[in-house]
PDB file of C-alpha atoms in Angstrom:
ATOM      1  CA  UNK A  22     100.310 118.223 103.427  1.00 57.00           C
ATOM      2  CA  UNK A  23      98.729 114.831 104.986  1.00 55.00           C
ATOM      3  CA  UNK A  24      99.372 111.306 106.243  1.00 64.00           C
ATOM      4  CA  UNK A  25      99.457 110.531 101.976  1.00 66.00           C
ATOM      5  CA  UNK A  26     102.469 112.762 101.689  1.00 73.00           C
ATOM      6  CA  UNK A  27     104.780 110.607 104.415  1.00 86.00           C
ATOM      7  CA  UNK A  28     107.760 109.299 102.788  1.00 91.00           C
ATOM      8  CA  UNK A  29     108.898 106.670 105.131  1.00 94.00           C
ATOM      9  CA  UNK A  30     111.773 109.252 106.745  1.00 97.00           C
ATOM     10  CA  UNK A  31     109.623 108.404 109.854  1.00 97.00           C
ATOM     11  CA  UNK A  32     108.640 105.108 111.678  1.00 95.00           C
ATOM     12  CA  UNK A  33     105.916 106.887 113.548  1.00 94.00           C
ATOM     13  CA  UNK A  34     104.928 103.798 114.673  1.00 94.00           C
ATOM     14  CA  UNK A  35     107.789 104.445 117.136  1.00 94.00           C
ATOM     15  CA  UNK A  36     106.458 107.873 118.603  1.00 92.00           C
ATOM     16  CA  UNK A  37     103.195 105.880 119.312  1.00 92.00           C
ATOM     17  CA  UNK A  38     104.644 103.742 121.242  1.00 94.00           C
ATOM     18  CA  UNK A  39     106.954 106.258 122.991  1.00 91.00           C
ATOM     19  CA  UNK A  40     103.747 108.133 123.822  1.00 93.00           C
ATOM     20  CA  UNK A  41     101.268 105.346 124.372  1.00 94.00           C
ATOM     21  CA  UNK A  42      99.420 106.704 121.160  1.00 90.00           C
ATOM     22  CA  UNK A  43      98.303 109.383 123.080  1.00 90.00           C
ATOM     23  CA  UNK A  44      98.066 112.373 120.191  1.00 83.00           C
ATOM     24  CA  UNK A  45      98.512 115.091 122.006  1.00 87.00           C
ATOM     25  CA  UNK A  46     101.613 114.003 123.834  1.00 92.00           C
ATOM     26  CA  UNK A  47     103.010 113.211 120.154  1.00 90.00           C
ATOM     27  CA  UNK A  48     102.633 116.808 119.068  1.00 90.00           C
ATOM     28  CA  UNK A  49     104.688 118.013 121.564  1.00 94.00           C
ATOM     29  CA  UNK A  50     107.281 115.387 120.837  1.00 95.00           C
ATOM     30  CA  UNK A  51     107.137 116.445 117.550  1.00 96.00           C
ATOM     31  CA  UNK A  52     106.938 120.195 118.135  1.00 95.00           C
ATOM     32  CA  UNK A  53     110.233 119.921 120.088  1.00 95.00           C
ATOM     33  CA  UNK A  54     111.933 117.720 117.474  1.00 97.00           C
ATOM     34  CA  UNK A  55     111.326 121.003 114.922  1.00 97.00           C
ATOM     35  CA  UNK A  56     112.516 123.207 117.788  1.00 96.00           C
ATOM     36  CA  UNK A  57     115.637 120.896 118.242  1.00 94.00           C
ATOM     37  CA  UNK A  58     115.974 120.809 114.532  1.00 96.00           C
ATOM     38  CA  UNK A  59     116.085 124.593 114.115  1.00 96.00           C
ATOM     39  CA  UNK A  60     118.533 124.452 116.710  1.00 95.00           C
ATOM     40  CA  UNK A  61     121.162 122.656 116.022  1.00 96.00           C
ATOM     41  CA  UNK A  62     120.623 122.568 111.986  1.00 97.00           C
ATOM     42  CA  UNK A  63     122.538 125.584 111.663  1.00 97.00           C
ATOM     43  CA  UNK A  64     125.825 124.049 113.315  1.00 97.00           C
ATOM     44  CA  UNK A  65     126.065 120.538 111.384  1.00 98.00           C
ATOM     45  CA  UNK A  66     128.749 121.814 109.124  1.00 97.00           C
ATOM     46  CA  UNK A  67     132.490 121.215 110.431  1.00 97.00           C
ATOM     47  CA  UNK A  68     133.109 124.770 110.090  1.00 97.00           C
ATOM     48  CA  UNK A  69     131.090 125.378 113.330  1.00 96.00           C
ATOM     49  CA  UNK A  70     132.860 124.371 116.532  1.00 94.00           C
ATOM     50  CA  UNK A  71     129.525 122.262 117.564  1.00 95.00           C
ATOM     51  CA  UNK A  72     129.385 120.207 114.151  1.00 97.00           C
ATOM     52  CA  UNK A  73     129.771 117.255 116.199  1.00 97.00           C
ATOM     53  CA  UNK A  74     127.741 117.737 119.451  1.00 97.00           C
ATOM     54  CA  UNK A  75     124.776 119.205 116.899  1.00 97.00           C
ATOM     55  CA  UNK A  76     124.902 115.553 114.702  1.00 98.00           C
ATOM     56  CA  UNK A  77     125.055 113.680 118.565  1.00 97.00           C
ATOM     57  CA  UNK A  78     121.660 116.047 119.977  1.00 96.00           C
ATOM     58  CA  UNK A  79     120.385 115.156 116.158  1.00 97.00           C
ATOM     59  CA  UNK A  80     120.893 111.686 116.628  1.00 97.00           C
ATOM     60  CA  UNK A  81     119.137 111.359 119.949  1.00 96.00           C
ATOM     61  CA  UNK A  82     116.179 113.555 119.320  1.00 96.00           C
ATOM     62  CA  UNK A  83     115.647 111.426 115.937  1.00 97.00           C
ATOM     63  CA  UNK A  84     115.710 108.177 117.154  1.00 96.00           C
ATOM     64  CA  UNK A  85     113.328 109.018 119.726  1.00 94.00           C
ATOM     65  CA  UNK A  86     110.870 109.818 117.139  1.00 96.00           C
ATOM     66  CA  UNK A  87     111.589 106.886 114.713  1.00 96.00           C
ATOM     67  CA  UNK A  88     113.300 108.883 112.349  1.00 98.00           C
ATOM     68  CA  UNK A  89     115.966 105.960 111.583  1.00 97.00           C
ATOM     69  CA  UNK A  90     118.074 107.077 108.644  1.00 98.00           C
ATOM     70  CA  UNK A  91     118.227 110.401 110.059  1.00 98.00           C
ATOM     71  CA  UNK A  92     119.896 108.404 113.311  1.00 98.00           C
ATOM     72  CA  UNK A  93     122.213 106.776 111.258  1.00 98.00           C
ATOM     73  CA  UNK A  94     122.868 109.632 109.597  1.00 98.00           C
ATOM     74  CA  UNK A  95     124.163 111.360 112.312  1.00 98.00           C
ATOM     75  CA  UNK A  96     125.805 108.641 114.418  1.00 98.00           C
ATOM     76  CA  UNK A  97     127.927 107.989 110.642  1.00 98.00           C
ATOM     77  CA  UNK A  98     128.757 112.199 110.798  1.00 98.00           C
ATOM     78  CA  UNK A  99     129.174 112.180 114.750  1.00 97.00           C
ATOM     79  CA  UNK A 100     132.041 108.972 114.108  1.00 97.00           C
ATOM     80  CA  UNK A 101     133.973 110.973 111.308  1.00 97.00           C
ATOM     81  CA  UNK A 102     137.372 112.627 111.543  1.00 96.00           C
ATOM     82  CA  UNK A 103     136.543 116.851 110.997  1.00 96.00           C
ATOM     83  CA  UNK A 104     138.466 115.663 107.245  1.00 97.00           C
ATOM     84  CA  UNK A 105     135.632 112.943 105.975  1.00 97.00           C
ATOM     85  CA  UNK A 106     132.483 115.044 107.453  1.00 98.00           C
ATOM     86  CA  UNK A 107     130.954 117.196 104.882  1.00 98.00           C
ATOM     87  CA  UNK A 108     129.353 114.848 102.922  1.00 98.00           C
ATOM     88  CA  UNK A 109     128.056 112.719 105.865  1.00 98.00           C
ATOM     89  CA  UNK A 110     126.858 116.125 107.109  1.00 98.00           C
ATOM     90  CA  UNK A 111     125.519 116.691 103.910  1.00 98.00           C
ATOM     91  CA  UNK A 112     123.394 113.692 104.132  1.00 98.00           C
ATOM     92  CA  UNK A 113     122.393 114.051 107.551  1.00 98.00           C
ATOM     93  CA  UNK A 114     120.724 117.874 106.135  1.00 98.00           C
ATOM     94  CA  UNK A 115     119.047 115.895 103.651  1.00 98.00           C
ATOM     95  CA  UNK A 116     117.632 113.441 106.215  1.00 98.00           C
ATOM     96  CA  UNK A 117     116.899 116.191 108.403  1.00 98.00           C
ATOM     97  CA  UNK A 118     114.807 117.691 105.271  1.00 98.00           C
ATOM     98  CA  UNK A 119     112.852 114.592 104.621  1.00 97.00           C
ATOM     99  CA  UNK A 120     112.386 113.586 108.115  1.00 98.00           C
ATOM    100  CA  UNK A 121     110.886 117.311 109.071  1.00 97.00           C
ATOM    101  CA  UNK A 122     108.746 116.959 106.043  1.00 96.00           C
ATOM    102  CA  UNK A 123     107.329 114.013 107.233  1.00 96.00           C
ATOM    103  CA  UNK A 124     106.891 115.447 110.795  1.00 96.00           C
ATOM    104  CA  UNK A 125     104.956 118.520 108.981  1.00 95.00           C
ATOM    105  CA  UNK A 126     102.840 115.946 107.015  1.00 92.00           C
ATOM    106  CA  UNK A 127     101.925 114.089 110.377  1.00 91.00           C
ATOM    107  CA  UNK A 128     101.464 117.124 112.152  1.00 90.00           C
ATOM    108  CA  UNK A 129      98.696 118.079 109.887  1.00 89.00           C
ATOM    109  CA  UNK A 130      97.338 114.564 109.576  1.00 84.00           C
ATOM    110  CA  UNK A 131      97.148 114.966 113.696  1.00 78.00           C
ATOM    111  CA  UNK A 132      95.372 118.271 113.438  1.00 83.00           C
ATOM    112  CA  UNK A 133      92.685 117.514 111.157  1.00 84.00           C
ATOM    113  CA  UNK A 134      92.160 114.213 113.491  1.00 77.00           C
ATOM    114  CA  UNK A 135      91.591 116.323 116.444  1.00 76.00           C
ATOM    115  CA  UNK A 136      89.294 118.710 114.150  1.00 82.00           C
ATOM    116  CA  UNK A 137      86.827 115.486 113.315  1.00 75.00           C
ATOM    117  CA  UNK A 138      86.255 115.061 116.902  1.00 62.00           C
TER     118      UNK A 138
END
């Protein structure tokens, strides 16, 4: 996986700025978004007492990284009655999928950086 594999699920334009393009200040951005998505993954499903908190944390932690439709994802699942959530849950997993694939896929693109010197 490498920068040619990003799909657009994340702005990383947006984590530069954030970090002052300062790489290895991104990688632990990004190695705490993958922690936070491992996290609260598991409870964005309205059978889990947390659904809603989980798509709020979600929210946050992706906008901070530019990971926009993930965002709006989550603020669209966080806003729904317990009733109309599965599906907007189901698309905020599917965000979360694309935008952690494009996290991995930068996360390698910043390791062989640091590996050229």
């Amino acid at each position: 996986m490498a920068a040619r594999d990003l799909s657009g699920a994340v702005d990383f334009s947006v984590l530069e700025r954030m970090t002052g393009g300062d790489a290895v200040i991104g990688e632990e951005v990004l190695g705490l978004f993958v922690q936070q998505a491992a996290l609260w993954a598991p409870l964005l499903d309205v059978r889990e007492e947390g659904w809603r908190d989980a798509a709020h944390t979600v929210r946050g932690a992706a906008a901070g990284i530019g990971a926009g439709a993930l965002a709006e994802a989550c603020a669209a699942a966080e806003a729904a009655d317990k009733a109309a959530a599965p599906p907007l849950l189901d698309r905020v997993r599917d965000a979360l999928d694309q935008a952690l694939a494009d996290v991995a896929a930068w996360r390698h693109e910043l390791m062989l950086r640091s590996l050229r010197g």
